[in-house]
XYZ file of C-alpha atoms in Angstrom:
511
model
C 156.416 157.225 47.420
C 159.650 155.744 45.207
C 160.598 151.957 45.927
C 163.290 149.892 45.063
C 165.743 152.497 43.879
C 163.461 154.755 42.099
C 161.582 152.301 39.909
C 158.149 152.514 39.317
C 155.714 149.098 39.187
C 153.191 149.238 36.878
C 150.273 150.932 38.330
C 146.154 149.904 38.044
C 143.056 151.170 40.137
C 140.573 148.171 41.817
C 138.302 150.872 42.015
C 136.943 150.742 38.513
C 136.982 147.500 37.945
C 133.743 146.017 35.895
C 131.854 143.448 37.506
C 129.271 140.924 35.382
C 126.899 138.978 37.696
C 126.653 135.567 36.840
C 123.425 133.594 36.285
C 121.537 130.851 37.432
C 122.411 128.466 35.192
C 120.356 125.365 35.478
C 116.404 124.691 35.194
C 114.452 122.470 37.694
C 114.919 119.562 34.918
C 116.901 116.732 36.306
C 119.248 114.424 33.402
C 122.966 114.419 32.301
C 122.293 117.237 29.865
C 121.590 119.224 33.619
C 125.012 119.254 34.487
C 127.481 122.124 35.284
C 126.581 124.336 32.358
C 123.578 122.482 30.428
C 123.570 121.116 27.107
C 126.427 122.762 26.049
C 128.542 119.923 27.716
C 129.911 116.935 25.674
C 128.312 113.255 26.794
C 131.879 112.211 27.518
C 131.379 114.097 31.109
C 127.890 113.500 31.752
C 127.356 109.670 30.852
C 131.001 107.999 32.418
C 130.757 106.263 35.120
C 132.694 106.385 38.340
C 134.646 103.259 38.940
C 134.715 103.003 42.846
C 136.690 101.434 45.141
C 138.143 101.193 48.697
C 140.136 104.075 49.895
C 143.586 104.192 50.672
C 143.484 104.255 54.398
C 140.246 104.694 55.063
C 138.114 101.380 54.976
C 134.677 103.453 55.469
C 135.193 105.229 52.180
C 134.975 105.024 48.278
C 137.192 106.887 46.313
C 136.954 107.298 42.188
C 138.364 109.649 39.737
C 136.169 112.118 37.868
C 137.132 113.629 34.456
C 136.071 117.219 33.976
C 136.942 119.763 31.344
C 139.774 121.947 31.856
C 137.445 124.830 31.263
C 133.919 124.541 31.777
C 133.133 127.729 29.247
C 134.688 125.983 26.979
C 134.237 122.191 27.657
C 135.650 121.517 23.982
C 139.057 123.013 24.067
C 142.077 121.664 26.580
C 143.032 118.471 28.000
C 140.460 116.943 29.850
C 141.505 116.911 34.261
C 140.405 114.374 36.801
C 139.398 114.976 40.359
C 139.180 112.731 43.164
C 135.800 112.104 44.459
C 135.236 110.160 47.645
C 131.656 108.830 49.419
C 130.134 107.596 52.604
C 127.551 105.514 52.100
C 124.335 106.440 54.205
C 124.547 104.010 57.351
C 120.799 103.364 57.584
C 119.733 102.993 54.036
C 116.642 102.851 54.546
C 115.907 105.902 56.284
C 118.337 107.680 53.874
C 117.457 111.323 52.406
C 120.049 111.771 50.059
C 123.538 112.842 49.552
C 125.665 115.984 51.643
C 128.292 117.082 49.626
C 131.218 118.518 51.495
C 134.271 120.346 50.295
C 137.913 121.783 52.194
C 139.229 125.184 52.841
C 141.983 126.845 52.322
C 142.029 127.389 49.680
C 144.942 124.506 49.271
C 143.236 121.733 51.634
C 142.378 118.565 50.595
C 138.957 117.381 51.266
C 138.767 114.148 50.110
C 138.910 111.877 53.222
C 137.123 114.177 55.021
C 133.692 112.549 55.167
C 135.153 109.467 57.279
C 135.925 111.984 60.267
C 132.548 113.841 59.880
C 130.484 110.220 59.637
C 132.288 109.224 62.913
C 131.722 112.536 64.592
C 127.930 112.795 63.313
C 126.541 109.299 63.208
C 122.584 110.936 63.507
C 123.726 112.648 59.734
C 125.787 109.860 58.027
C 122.853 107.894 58.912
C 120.415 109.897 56.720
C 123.220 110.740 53.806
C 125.244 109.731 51.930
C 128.338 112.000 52.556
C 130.797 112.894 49.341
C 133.907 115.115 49.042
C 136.599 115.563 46.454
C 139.881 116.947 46.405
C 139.711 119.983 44.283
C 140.985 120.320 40.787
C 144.721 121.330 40.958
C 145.392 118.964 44.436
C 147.157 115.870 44.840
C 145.171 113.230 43.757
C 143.352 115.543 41.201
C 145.091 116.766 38.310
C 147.585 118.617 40.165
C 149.163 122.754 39.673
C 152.724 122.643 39.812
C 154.283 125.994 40.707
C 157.649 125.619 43.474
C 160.247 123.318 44.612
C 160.384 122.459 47.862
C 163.232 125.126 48.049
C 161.640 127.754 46.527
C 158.309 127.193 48.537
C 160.788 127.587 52.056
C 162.487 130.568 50.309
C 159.261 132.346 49.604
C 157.943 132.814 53.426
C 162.165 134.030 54.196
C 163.379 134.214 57.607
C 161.902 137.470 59.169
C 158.628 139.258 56.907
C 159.046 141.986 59.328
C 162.076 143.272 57.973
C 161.423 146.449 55.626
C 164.821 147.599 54.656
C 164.713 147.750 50.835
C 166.962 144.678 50.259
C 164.718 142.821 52.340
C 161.553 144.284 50.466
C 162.640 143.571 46.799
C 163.627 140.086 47.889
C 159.571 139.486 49.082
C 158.708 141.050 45.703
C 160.517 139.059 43.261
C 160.148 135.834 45.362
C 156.361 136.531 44.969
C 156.707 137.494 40.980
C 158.848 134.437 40.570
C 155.407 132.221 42.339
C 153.042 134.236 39.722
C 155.088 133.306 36.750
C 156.188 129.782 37.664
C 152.500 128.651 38.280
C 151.879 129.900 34.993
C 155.319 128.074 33.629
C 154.965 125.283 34.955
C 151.200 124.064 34.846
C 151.105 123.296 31.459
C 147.928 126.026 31.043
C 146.149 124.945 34.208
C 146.534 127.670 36.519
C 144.015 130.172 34.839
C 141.537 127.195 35.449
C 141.601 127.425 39.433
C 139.181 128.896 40.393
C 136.272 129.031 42.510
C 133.556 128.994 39.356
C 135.178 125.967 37.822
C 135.166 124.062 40.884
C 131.548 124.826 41.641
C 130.642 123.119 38.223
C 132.981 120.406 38.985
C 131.308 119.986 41.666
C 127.814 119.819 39.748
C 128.917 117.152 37.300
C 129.394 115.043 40.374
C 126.119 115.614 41.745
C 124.679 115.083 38.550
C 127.088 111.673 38.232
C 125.725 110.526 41.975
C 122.070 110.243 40.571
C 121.323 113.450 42.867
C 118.550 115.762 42.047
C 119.366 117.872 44.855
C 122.092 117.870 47.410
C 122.707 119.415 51.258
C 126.237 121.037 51.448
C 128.683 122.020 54.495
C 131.096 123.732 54.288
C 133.946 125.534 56.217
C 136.058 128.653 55.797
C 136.708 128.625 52.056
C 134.774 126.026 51.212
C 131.969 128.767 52.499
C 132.763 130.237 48.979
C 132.680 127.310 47.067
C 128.861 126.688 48.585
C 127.917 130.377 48.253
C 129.177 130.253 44.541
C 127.451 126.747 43.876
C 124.130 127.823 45.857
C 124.119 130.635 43.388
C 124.993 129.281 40.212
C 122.911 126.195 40.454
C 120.343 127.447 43.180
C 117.816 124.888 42.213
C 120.245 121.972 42.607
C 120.574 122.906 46.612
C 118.195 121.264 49.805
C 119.959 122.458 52.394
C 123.151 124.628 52.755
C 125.250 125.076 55.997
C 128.356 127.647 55.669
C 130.601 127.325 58.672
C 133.114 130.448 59.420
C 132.425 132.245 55.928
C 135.510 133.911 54.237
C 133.912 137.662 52.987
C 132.177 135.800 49.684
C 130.027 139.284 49.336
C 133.537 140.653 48.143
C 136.995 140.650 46.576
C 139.516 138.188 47.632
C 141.606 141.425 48.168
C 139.005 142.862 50.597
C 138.593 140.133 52.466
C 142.275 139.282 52.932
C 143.355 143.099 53.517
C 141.123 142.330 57.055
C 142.868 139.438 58.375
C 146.079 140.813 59.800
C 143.899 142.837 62.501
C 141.713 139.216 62.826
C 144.810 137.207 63.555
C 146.276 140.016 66.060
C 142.769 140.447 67.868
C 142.981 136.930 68.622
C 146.769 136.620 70.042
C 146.123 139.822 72.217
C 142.574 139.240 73.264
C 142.377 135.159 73.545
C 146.118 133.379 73.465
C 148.264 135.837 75.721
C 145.549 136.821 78.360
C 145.588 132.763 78.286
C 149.060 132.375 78.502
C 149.209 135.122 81.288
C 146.793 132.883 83.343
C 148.997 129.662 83.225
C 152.260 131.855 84.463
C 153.030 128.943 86.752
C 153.392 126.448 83.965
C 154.909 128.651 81.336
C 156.768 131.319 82.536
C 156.116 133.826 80.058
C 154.718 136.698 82.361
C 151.366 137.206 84.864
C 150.092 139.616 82.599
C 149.319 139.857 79.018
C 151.719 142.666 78.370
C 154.550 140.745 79.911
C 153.731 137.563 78.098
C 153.497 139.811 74.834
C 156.757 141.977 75.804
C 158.615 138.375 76.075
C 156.764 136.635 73.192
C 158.705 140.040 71.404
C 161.897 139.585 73.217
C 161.736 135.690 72.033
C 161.361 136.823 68.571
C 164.400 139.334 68.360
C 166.858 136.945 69.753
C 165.456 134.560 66.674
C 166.321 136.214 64.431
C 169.780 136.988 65.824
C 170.368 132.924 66.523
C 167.504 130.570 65.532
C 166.829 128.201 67.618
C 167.900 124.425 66.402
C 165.228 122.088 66.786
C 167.548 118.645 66.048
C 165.381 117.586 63.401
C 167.295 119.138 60.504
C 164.656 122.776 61.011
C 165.219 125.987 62.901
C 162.897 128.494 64.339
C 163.268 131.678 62.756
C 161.030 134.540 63.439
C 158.778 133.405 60.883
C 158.547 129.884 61.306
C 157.500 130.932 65.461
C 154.759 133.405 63.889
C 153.935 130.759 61.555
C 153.371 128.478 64.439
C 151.384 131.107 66.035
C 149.287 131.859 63.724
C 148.334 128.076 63.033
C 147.307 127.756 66.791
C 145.334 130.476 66.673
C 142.542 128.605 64.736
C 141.507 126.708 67.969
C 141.816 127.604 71.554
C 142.681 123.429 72.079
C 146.123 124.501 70.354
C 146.918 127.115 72.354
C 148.749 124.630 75.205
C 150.794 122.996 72.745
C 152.505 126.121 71.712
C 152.544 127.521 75.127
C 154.441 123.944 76.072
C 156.832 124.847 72.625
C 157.477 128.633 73.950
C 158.158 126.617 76.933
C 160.807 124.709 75.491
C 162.443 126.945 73.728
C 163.547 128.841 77.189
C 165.064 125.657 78.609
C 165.744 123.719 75.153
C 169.069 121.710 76.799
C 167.161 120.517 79.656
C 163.465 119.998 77.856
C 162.219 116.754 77.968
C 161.537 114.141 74.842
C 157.687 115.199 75.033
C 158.207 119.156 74.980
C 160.924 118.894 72.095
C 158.262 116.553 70.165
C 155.685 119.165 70.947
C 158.120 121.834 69.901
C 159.073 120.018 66.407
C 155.307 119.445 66.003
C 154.145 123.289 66.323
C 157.214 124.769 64.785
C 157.561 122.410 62.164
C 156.423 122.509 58.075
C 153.879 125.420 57.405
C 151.617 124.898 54.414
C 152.550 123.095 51.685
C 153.862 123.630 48.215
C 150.730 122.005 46.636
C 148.797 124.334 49.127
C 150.700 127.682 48.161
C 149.976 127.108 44.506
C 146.246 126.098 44.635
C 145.723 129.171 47.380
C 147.588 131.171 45.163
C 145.997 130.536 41.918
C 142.317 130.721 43.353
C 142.799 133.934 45.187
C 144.312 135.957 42.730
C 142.008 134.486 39.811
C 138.687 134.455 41.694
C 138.642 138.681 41.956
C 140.549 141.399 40.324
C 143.458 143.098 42.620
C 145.043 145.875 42.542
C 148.243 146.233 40.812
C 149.590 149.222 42.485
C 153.099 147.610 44.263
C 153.931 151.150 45.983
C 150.824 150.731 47.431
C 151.266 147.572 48.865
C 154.835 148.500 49.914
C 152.877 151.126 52.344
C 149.769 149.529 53.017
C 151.720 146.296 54.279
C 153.927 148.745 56.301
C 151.369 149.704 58.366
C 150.569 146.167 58.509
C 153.482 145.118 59.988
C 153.866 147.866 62.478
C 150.328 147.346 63.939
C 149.459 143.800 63.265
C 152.924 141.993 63.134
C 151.784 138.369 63.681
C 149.906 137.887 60.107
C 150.471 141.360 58.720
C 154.182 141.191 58.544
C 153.454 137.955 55.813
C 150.954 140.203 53.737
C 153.327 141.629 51.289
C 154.353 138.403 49.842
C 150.652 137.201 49.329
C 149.789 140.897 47.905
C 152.732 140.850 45.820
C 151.752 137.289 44.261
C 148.217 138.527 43.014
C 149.264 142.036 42.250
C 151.629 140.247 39.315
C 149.115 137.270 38.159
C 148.395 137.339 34.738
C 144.856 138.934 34.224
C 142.224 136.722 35.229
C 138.969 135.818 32.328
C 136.560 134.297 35.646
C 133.403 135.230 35.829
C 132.433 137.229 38.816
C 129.538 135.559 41.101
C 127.624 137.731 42.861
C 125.536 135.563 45.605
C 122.701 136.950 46.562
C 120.593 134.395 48.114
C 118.238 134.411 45.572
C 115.897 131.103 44.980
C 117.482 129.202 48.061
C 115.523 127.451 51.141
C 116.776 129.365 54.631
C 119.997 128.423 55.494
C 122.521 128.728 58.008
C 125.505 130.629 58.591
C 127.871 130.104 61.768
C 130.680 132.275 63.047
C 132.836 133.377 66.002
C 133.239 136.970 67.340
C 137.221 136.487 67.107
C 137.738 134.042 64.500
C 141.401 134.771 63.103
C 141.312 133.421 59.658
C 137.292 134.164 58.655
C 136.860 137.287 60.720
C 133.727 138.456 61.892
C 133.693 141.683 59.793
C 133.318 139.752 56.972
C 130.858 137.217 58.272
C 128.543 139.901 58.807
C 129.106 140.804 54.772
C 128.216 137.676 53.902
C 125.241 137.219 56.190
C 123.666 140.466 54.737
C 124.476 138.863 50.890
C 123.111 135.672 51.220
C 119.531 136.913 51.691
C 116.997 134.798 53.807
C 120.390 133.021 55.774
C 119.963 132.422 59.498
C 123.683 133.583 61.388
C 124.529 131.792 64.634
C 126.723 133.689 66.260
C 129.159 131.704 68.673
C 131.157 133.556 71.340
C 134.859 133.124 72.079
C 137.669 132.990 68.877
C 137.791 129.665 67.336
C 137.808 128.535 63.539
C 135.160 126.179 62.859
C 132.556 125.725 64.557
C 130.361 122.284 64.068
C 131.594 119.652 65.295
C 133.768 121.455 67.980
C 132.502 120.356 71.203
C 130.142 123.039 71.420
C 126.259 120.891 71.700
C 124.496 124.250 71.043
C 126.004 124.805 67.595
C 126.048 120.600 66.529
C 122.439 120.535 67.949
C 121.260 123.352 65.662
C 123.151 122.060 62.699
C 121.927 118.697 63.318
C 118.221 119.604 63.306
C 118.599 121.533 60.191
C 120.535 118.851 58.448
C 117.885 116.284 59.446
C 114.418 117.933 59.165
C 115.042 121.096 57.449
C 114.180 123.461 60.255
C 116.436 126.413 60.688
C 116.396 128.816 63.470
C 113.291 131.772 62.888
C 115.887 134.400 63.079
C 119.613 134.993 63.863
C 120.636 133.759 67.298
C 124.208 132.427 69.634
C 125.694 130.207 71.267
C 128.087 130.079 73.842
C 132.129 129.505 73.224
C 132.927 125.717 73.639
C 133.009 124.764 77.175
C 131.310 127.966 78.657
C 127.578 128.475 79.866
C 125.065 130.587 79.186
C-alpha cells in the first residue's frame, strides 16, 4: 500500500532486531565505588553530599539536588545533570528498617512529592522507612528535555485523530517527525540519555548517597519498569520489590503499546458505559450501553462540526472529549465527573457553576509538554521500533476503526518512535534472577497497563507472587481496596509474600 502521494518511508523489520542482555552489575560489597556501574565512576558522584532542605509545599519532606553523569557508560564525557531527590524521614526511628525508594509513571510524571501522600496514606510503612523519590532526569526540577512549545505540543494531538483522509494523515506524520527531531534540536544532546537504564543507575547513586545497603521499592505503571530494570541490574541492592499495574517490561515498548487501544476500549464498553447506562436518570445518555455509546458517538460528530466553548479560553474538540475519556478511565471514582461533564455539555446554557467547573476540569489540559517529551524520548529509546510508516498507516487504521477511543491517537505516538534517531541503550532483559519473592498487582481491565501484558511480566520476573484484583482500575495500593493494602502492607513490613498467586476483590465489592 502507497501513502502520501506515492512516496515511500524508509522501510526496517523489528523482527530481526539483535538483543544483548544486560548484566548484573554490582557485587554484594557495599561503598561509593558500589554505585551505578562500579569503579568505573568518578568520586565526584559517589562522595558529594546532598544538601537538604524543606520542600516547597510540602513541610513533611526534604528535597536536594543530585548530580549524575549525562551518560552512565560513559560517566567521563558530557555535562554533568542534576535530579531532584526528595525523603520522608521514618516516623518511628527507632523501629526503622530502612529506606523505600519510590519512583512515577508515565513515563512523563513527576515523582518527587510523592512520598508525602503515600506517608499520610500508609502511616504503618512511613513508620518503618524512610520513603525517597526523585523526579526523573529530563523533568522539571531535574535537568530538564526541551522538545515543543506550548503551541506545538496542542498542535501535535490536532482536533479529530480519527480522521484518515490523506491530508489529515501527513499532517499526524510530520507533526510527529517534527517532535523526533526537535527533542533532538533542542536538548542540547540530552534526549539519547532518557532512558529507562540511565535512570535505574541514577537511581543507584542515590541509594548508594542515602547510606543504603539495600532498599524496598514500589512502584506503579511505568515506574514497574524502572523497578524491573533496577531489580535486574543491581539485584543484590533490592529487599523487597512491589510492582503495581506493570507496563509489558518482558517486551518492546512497541509491543506493549500496540495492546493498549483494545485495553482502553475494553474498559469504556465493559466498565464506564454499562455505568453510565445505570445512572440514566442523572445523565441522560441512554438505559443501555449501546444507547449511551450510540450518543457518546453522536456527541462526538457534532464536535467536530462545532466544538463546544467551554468560557475558559478552551474548546472541546473530538479529541480533547476522548482525551478526557481516556484520563477517567484510569479509576472508576472518575467516571461521575465526566458523566456530570457529558452532562453539561447537553444543557451547557442552563448548567450550573459546579457542572461547568466539572466540565473545564475533565476537558481541560491533557498531558504536558514536559510530559510528551520525557514519554517520548524513553519509549522510543528504551526498545527498537519498527520503521515501516505504511505499516503504521494500516495498522493504526484498523486501530481507529475498532478501538477509536485510544487507537485513533496511535499514529502520532507510532509515528514519533518510528522517526527517532537510532537508539545505543542497552537492552535489559529481567528475569527475576537473584531477587527475594516479590509481588506483582494488577486489574483484569486496567486501560493503560493491560492485563495481557501483566501476565508477560509475571511469567519474566521469575519467583514474583501476582495478585490479581477484579474490576478495571489503574493502581491498585492504596485505592480503598483493604485486601490489596493489607497484603502489600505485610510484605512491606515483615517480608512475607503470599505462597502463590492469589485476588482480591474490585474496590468496594465482596467476596
Amino acid at each position: 500500500m502507497r501513502v502520501f502521494g506515492g512516496r515511500r518511508w524508509r522501510r526496517a523489520s523489528a523482527a530481526g532486531l539483535v538483543t544483548m542482555a544486560v548484566a548484573a552489575l554490582l557485587p554484594a560489597a557495599t561503598g561509593p565505588a558500589a554505585a551505578a556501574g562500579g569503579a568505573g565512576v568518578p568520586a565526584r558522584y559517589t562522595e558529594q553530599r546532598l544538601s537538604w532542605h524543606a520542600c516547597d509545599g510540602k513541610p513533611s519532606l526534604e528535597c536536594a539536588t543530585m548530580t549524575v553523569p549525562r551518560d552512565w557508560h560513559h560517566p567521563a564525557d558530557g555535562p554533568d545533570l542534576g535530579v531532584s531527590v526528595s525523603r520522608h524521614r521514618a516516623a518511628d526511628p527507632a523501629a526503622r528498617r530502612g529506606v523505600l525508594m519510590m519512583a512515577a509513571g508515565g513515563p512523563g510524571a513527576q515523582g518527587l512529592l510523592r512520598p508525602a501522600d503515600f506517608a499520610e496514606d500508609s502511616p504503618a510503612v512511613a513508620a518503618a522507612y524512610d520513603i525517597v523519590s526523585f523526579n526523573q532526569r529530563g523533568l522539571p526540577l531535574s535537568t530538564p528535555l526541551t522538545c515543543q512549545t506550548r503551541t506545538e505540543f496542542d498542535a501535535f494531538f490536532g482536533d479529530d485523530a480519527r480522521d484518515r483522509s490523506p491530508a489529515a494523515v501527513r499532517g499526524v506524520v510530520r507533526r510527529s517527525r517534527q517532535l523526533a527531531r526537535a527533542c533532538q534540536e533542542r536538548s542540547g544532546g540530552l534526549a539519547p540519555y532518557i532512558t529507562t537504564d540511565q535512570t535505574v543507575r541514577d537511581m543507584d547513586l542515590f541509594r548508594t548517597l542515602l547510606g543504603a545497603r539495600r532498599i524496598a521499592y514500589y512502584g506503579p505503571s511505568y515506574a514497574t519498569m524502572i523497578g524491573a530494570y533496577y531489580a535486574t541490574e543491581f539485584p543484590h541492592r533490592v529487599d523487597r520489590l512491589v510492582l503495581d499495574s506493570p507496563v509489558g517490561f518482558a517486551g518492546t515498548w512497541q509491543a506493549f503499546e500496540e495492546g493498549q487501544p483494545l485495553s482502553f476500549q475494553r474498559r469504556f464498553e465493559q466498565d464506564f458505559l454499562p455505568w453510565l447506562a445505570a445512572r440514566d436518570t442523572s445523565y441522560h445518555y441512554g438505559r443501555t450501553a449501546a444507547e449511551a455509546k450510540e450518543k457518546w458517538e453522536a456527541r462526538r460528530r457534532v464536535l467536530r462540526a462545532h466544538p463546544a466553548d467551554l468560557g475558559n479560553g478552551r474548546r472541546v474538540t473530538p479529541n480533547v472529549l476522548d482525551n478526557g475519556a481516556v484520563n477517567a478511565m484510569y479509576n472508576a471514582r472518575r467516571f461521575a465527573p465526566l458523566a456530570t461533564a457529558l452532562a453539561a455539555l447537553d444543557h451547557w446554557d442552563t448548567a450550573t457553576p459546579a457542572e461547568r467547573g466539572t466540565a473545564r476540569k475533565v476537558f481541560g489540559d491533557y498531558l504536558s509538554p514536559a510530559f510528551l517529551a520525557e514519554f517520548a524520548a524513553v519509549t522510543c529509546n528504551d526498545t527498537p521500533w519498527s520503521r515501516d510508516m505504511d505499516d503504521w498507516v494500516r495498522r493504526t487504521a484498523d486501530y481507529t476503526r475498532t478501538y477509536p477511543l485510544a487507537g485513533a491517537r496511535a499514529l502520532a505516538f507510532t509515528a514519533t518512535c518510528a522517526a527517532w534517531p537510532a537508539s545505543h541503550a542497552p537492552r535489559v532483559h529481567v528475569t527475576g534472577k537473584g531477587l527475594p519473592p516479590t509481588l506483582m498487582l494488577a486489574s483484569r481491565r486496567d486501560p493503560a497497563a493491560h492485563y495481557e501484558g501483566a501476565l508477560g511480566a509475571h511469567r519474566a520476573l521469575r519467583g514474583s507472587r501476582l495478585v490479581t484484583v477484579g474490576g478495571g482500575d489503574h493502581g491498585q495500593y492504596r485505592n480503598g481496596n483493604p485486601c490489596v493494602d493489607s497484603l502489600v502492607d505485610r510484605y512491606l513490613l515483615t517480608g512475607a509474600a503470599p505462597a502463590r498467586d492469589t485476588t482480591c476483590p474490585a474496590p468496594g465489592t465482596t467476596g
